[in-house]
Amino acid sequence: MIGRLIALALMALAATTTNARAQEGERAQMVVELFTSQGCTQCPRANRLLGMFAREDDVLALTFPVGIWDYLGWHDTYARPEYGDRQRAYSRSLRVRGRFTPQLVFNGARQISASDWDQARATYDAQRADGWPAAAPDLAISRLRNNRVRVTVGARSNAPQADVWLIAYDPGPLTVVVTGGANRNRSVAHYNLVKWIERLDGWNGRSAWYERPRCQPECAVIVQEPNGGRILAAAYTYREGRY
C-alpha cells in the first residue's frame, strides 16, 4: 500500500514538473515581422514564407496585417491601426520611402520585400548571423493560471532606452476567403497572426517584471529601442504541433 502511495506521489510530481515546464516560454534568437494585406496579390505567398520562418527553432515570426490596399475593394479583416503605426515607425527608422506589402523586418534592424524568397532568406541568414546586440537583457515569459502571463526583464548596465512590448498572437493557420479586390475568390492563410500589441513600460537597464491577465492563444514579449528601433531581446509561448 505504501509503495503504491509513493508511486502515485512520484507520478503526480512528474506531472506537475512537466506542466510547469510547458508553461515556460522560449527565448527567441530572431524576430521576423511580416507586414501583409489581404488586398495584396503577392501577400498570400509571402504569408506562407512567414509560416516557414515560424517553424524554425528559436524564431519568433509574427504577422501584422495592414489596410493600405483597402481602397481597392476589400477591407482587410485583421488589419488594425496600431499595426500600421508600427510599420510607419520602421519606415522612418530604416529609411524606407513609404509603406509597401509584403514587407519583412528582421530584428528591427533590416527590412526587405517578401516577394523574392531567395533575397528574403539571404537577409534572414545575414541578420541571424549578427545575433542580438551586446546590450541584450535576460528576458523570460511564462504562462500562469487562468491565462495570466508573467514577464521578467533582467538588469543590464549601459543599456539603451527601450520599450517592453507584449503581443498576443494566434499560431493558425487562419484562412480568409477574399470576395473582393485584387485577391477576389482566393483563400488567404495567416500564420502567427498578431491579435493585439501593448506597450508594458519603458526599460532603462534595471530589472523589471510584469503580470497581465490575458495570454490567448499565445503571447510574446519584445524589448525594443523606441520608435521602430533595434530589437534587443524576445521570448514567446507556443503550442506543440502548431501546424
GROMACS .gro file of C-alpha atoms in nm:
model
  243
    1MET     CA    1   0.000   0.000   0.000
    2ILE     CA    2   0.281   0.236   0.098
    3GLY     CA    3   0.464   0.152  -0.225
    4ARG     CA    4   0.154   0.235  -0.425
    5LEU     CA    5   0.116   0.571  -0.249
    6ILE     CA    6   0.480   0.654  -0.318
    7ALA     CA    7   0.436   0.566  -0.685
    8LEU     CA    8   0.127   0.784  -0.711
    9ALA     CA    9   0.309   1.070  -0.541
   10LEU     CA   10   0.600   1.040  -0.785
   11MET     CA   11   0.361   1.037  -1.081
   12ALA     CA   12   0.187   1.348  -0.950
   13LEU     CA   13   0.523   1.521  -0.901
   14ALA     CA   14   0.631   1.429  -1.252
   15ALA     CA   15   0.305   1.560  -1.398
   16THR     CA   16   0.342   1.885  -1.203
   17THR     CA   17   0.701   1.928  -1.322
   18THR     CA   18   0.604   1.861  -1.684
   19ASN     CA   19   0.319   2.111  -1.660
   20ALA     CA   20   0.548   2.372  -1.509
   21ARG     CA   21   0.795   2.327  -1.792
   22ALA     CA   22   0.520   2.355  -2.051
   23GLN     CA   23   0.426   2.694  -1.906
   24GLU     CA   24   0.774   2.836  -1.951
   25GLY     CA   25   0.831   3.035  -2.268
   26GLU     CA   26   1.119   3.013  -2.514
   27ARG     CA   27   1.390   3.272  -2.565
   28ALA     CA   28   1.397   3.382  -2.929
   29GLN     CA   29   1.719   3.432  -3.123
   30MET     CA   30   1.544   3.604  -3.411
   31VAL     CA   31   1.231   3.814  -3.464
   32VAL     CA   32   1.072   3.824  -3.810
   33GLU     CA   33   0.779   4.057  -3.872
   34LEU     CA   34   0.567   4.042  -4.186
   35PHE     CA   35   0.351   4.337  -4.286
   36THR     CA   36   0.090   4.192  -4.518
   37SER     CA   37  -0.253   4.265  -4.661
   38GLN     CA   38  -0.541   4.056  -4.792
   39GLY     CA   39  -0.566   4.307  -5.076
   40CYS     CA   40  -0.210   4.248  -5.199
   41THR     CA   41  -0.162   3.995  -5.481
   42GLN     CA   42   0.185   3.885  -5.366
   43CYS     CA   43   0.095   3.861  -4.997
   44PRO     CA   44  -0.060   3.509  -4.985
   45ARG     CA   45   0.274   3.365  -5.096
   46ALA     CA   46   0.461   3.589  -4.852
   47ASN     CA   47   0.234   3.465  -4.573
   48ARG     CA   48   0.349   3.111  -4.649
   49LEU     CA   49   0.711   3.223  -4.625
   50LEU     CA   50   0.641   3.368  -4.281
   51GLY     CA   51   0.489   3.034  -4.185
   52MET     CA   52   0.812   2.864  -4.289
   53PHE     CA   53   1.019   3.101  -4.073
   54ALA     CA   54   0.781   3.037  -3.782
   55ARG     CA   55   0.865   2.666  -3.786
   56GLU     CA   56   1.237   2.725  -3.738
   57ASP     CA   57   1.395   2.685  -3.395
   58ASP     CA   58   1.422   2.991  -3.168
   59VAL     CA   59   1.243   3.216  -3.418
   60LEU     CA   60   0.956   3.446  -3.327
   61ALA     CA   61   0.773   3.512  -3.655
   62LEU     CA   62   0.474   3.748  -3.644
   63THR     CA   63   0.214   3.862  -3.898
   64PHE     CA   64   0.091   4.223  -3.885
   65PRO     CA   65  -0.194   4.286  -4.134
   66VAL     CA   66  -0.226   4.643  -4.260
   67GLY     CA   67  -0.503   4.804  -4.459
   68ILE     CA   68  -0.309   5.009  -4.712
   69TRP     CA   69  -0.487   4.840  -5.006
   70ASP     CA   70  -0.839   4.858  -4.863
   71TYR     CA   71  -0.934   5.119  -5.124
   72LEU     CA   72  -0.906   4.854  -5.397
   73GLY     CA   73  -1.234   4.694  -5.294
   74TRP     CA   74  -1.157   4.464  -4.998
   75HIS     CA   75  -1.109   4.570  -4.638
   76ASP     CA   76  -0.851   4.352  -4.463
   77THR     CA   77  -1.040   4.167  -4.190
   78TYR     CA   78  -0.745   4.159  -3.946
   79ALA     CA   79  -0.579   4.498  -4.002
   80ARG     CA   80  -0.559   4.736  -3.706
   81PRO     CA   81  -0.438   5.099  -3.692
   82GLU     CA   82  -0.160   5.019  -3.444
   83TYR     CA   83  -0.007   4.772  -3.690
   84GLY     CA   84   0.011   5.047  -3.949
   85ASP     CA   85   0.174   5.273  -3.687
   86ARG     CA   86   0.438   5.008  -3.625
   87GLN     CA   87   0.513   4.981  -3.996
   88ARG     CA   88   0.541   5.360  -4.024
   89ALA     CA   89   0.790   5.364  -3.737
   90TYR     CA   90   1.003   5.110  -3.924
   91SER     CA   91   0.979   5.314  -4.243
   92ARG     CA   92   1.128   5.611  -4.058
   93SER     CA   93   1.397   5.422  -3.865
   94LEU     CA   94   1.506   5.207  -4.162
   95ARG     CA   95   1.472   5.496  -4.407
   96VAL     CA   96   1.219   5.330  -4.631
   97ARG     CA   97   1.028   5.561  -4.861
   98GLY     CA   98   0.661   5.500  -4.792
   99ARG     CA   99   0.497   5.171  -4.697
  100PHE     CA  100   0.454   4.856  -4.900
  101THR     CA  101   0.348   4.494  -4.872
  102PRO     CA  102   0.465   4.228  -4.835
  103GLN     CA  103   0.744   4.365  -4.614
  104LEU     CA  104   0.970   4.164  -4.382
  105VAL     CA  105   1.156   4.325  -4.092
  106PHE     CA  106   1.430   4.130  -3.914
  107ASN     CA  107   1.511   4.217  -3.551
  108GLY     CA  108   1.408   4.575  -3.621
  109ALA     CA  109   1.742   4.616  -3.800
  110ARG     CA  110   1.686   4.511  -4.162
  111GLN     CA  111   1.391   4.510  -4.399
  112ILE     CA  112   1.321   4.365  -4.741
  113SER     CA  113   1.033   4.276  -4.969
  114ALA     CA  114   0.897   3.926  -4.912
  115SER     CA  115   0.821   3.889  -5.282
  116ASP     CA  116   1.161   3.736  -5.357
  117TRP     CA  117   1.210   3.432  -5.134
  118ASP     CA  118   1.581   3.395  -5.215
  119GLN     CA  119   1.660   3.754  -5.116
  120ALA     CA  120   1.441   3.725  -4.809
  121ARG     CA  121   1.624   3.412  -4.698
  122ALA     CA  122   1.964   3.573  -4.757
  123THR     CA  123   1.866   3.874  -4.547
  124TYR     CA  124   1.729   3.644  -4.278
  125ASP     CA  125   2.054   3.446  -4.267
  126ALA     CA  126   2.266   3.763  -4.251
  127GLN     CA  127   2.066   3.908  -3.962
  128ARG     CA  128   2.064   3.581  -3.772
  129ALA     CA  129   2.444   3.563  -3.803
  130ASP     CA  130   2.469   3.909  -3.643
  131GLY     CA  131   2.280   3.791  -3.333
  132TRP     CA  132   2.148   4.016  -3.058
  133PRO     CA  133   2.319   4.344  -2.966
  134ALA     CA  134   2.565   4.346  -2.674
  135ALA     CA  135   2.305   4.527  -2.465
  136ALA     CA  136   2.052   4.242  -2.489
  137PRO     CA  137   1.894   4.175  -2.147
  138ASP     CA  138   1.792   3.842  -1.999
  139LEU     CA  139   1.424   3.805  -2.083
  140ALA     CA  140   1.161   3.546  -1.991
  141ILE     CA  141   0.788   3.495  -2.036
  142SER     CA  142   0.578   3.232  -1.860
  143ARG     CA  143   0.212   3.139  -1.860
  144LEU     CA  144   0.039   3.134  -1.523
  145ARG     CA  145  -0.303   3.007  -1.424
  146ASN     CA  146  -0.615   3.140  -1.599
  147ASN     CA  147  -0.405   3.253  -1.899
  148ARG     CA  148  -0.217   3.514  -1.699
  149VAL     CA  149   0.130   3.591  -1.826
  150ARG     CA  150   0.443   3.697  -1.637
  151VAL     CA  151   0.729   3.885  -1.799
  152THR     CA  152   1.071   3.936  -1.638
  153VAL     CA  153   1.347   4.158  -1.777
  154GLY     CA  154   1.695   4.132  -1.632
  155ALA     CA  155   1.927   4.419  -1.544
  156ARG     CA  156   2.187   4.535  -1.793
  157SER     CA  157   2.448   4.802  -1.745
  158ASN     CA  158   2.490   5.070  -2.010
  159ALA     CA  159   2.165   4.960  -2.173
  160PRO     CA  160   1.995   5.190  -2.425
  161GLN     CA  161   1.647   5.323  -2.363
  162ALA     CA  162   1.391   5.068  -2.479
  163ASP     CA  163   1.024   4.971  -2.467
  164VAL     CA  164   0.879   4.643  -2.344
  165TRP     CA  165   0.601   4.515  -2.575
  166LEU     CA  166   0.355   4.235  -2.502
  167ILE     CA  167   0.200   4.073  -2.809
  168ALA     CA  168  -0.080   3.817  -2.833
  169TYR     CA  169  -0.083   3.601  -3.145
  170ASP     CA  170  -0.267   3.305  -3.293
  171PRO     CA  171  -0.038   3.040  -3.448
  172GLY     CA  172  -0.306   2.950  -3.701
  173PRO     CA  173  -0.322   2.895  -3.985
  174LEU     CA  174  -0.623   3.124  -4.003
  175THR     CA  175  -0.776   3.134  -4.351
  176VAL     CA  176  -0.992   3.408  -4.501
  177VAL     CA  177  -1.180   3.376  -4.830
  178VAL     CA  178  -1.145   3.710  -5.004
  179THR     CA  179  -1.450   3.808  -5.208
  180GLY     CA  180  -1.337   4.142  -5.346
  181GLY     CA  181  -1.038   4.344  -5.458
  182ALA     CA  182  -0.718   4.212  -5.616
  183ASN     CA  183  -0.742   3.871  -5.445
  184ARG     CA  184  -1.106   3.808  -5.525
  185ASN     CA  185  -1.203   3.440  -5.482
  186ARG     CA  186  -0.869   3.350  -5.324
  187SER     CA  187  -0.816   3.184  -4.984
  188VAL     CA  188  -0.551   3.370  -4.782
  189ALA     CA  189  -0.385   3.190  -4.489
  190HIS     CA  190  -0.222   3.372  -4.195
  191TYR     CA  191   0.043   3.229  -3.963
  192ASN     CA  192   0.128   3.363  -3.616
  193LEU     CA  193  -0.133   3.632  -3.664
  194VAL     CA  194  -0.099   3.918  -3.415
  195LYS     CA  195  -0.425   3.978  -3.226
  196TRP     CA  196  -0.311   4.278  -3.020
  197ILE     CA  197   0.003   4.459  -2.910
  198GLU     CA  198   0.052   4.652  -2.585
  199ARG     CA  199   0.342   4.861  -2.457
  200LEU     CA  200   0.402   4.749  -2.100
  201ASP     CA  201   0.661   5.007  -1.997
  202GLY     CA  202   0.992   5.164  -2.075
  203TRP     CA  203   1.318   4.992  -1.985
  204ASN     CA  204   1.642   5.165  -1.887
  205GLY     CA  205   1.860   4.873  -1.784
  206ARG     CA  206   1.703   4.800  -1.447
  207SER     CA  207   1.542   4.464  -1.377
  208ALA     CA  208   1.163   4.462  -1.405
  209TRP     CA  209   0.870   4.225  -1.402
  210TYR     CA  210   0.508   4.249  -1.516
  211GLU     CA  211   0.192   4.042  -1.499
  212ARG     CA  212  -0.107   4.069  -1.727
  213PRO     CA  213  -0.442   3.885  -1.709
  214ARG     CA  214  -0.456   3.764  -2.067
  215CYS     CA  215  -0.240   3.549  -2.290
  216GLN     CA  216  -0.455   3.391  -2.560
  217PRO     CA  217  -0.387   3.193  -2.762
  218GLU     CA  218  -0.012   3.264  -2.732
  219CYS     CA  219   0.197   3.559  -2.620
  220ALA     CA  220   0.535   3.710  -2.692
  221VAL     CA  221   0.742   3.983  -2.530
  222ILE     CA  222   0.987   4.209  -2.711
  223VAL     CA  223   1.238   4.458  -2.571
  224GLN     CA  224   1.298   4.716  -2.843
  225GLU     CA  225   1.460   5.053  -2.881
  226PRO     CA  226   1.191   5.325  -2.922
  227ASN     CA  227   1.030   5.438  -3.245
  228GLY     CA  228   1.090   5.129  -3.454
  229GLY     CA  229   1.445   5.072  -3.333
  230ARG     CA  230   1.652   4.756  -3.292
  231ILE     CA  231   1.501   4.463  -3.107
  232LEU     CA  232   1.726   4.376  -2.813
  233ALA     CA  233   1.558   4.055  -2.693
  234ALA     CA  234   1.241   3.850  -2.737
  235ALA     CA  235   1.066   3.548  -2.585
  236TYR     CA  236   0.743   3.367  -2.662
  237THR     CA  237   0.496   3.099  -2.557
  238TYR     CA  238   0.387   2.833  -2.803
  239ARG     CA  239   0.182   2.520  -2.856
  240GLU     CA  240   0.330   2.190  -2.961
  241GLY     CA  241   0.234   2.084  -3.313
  242ARG     CA  242   0.121   2.426  -3.426
  243TYR     CA  243   0.090   2.345  -3.799
   0.00000   0.00000   0.00000
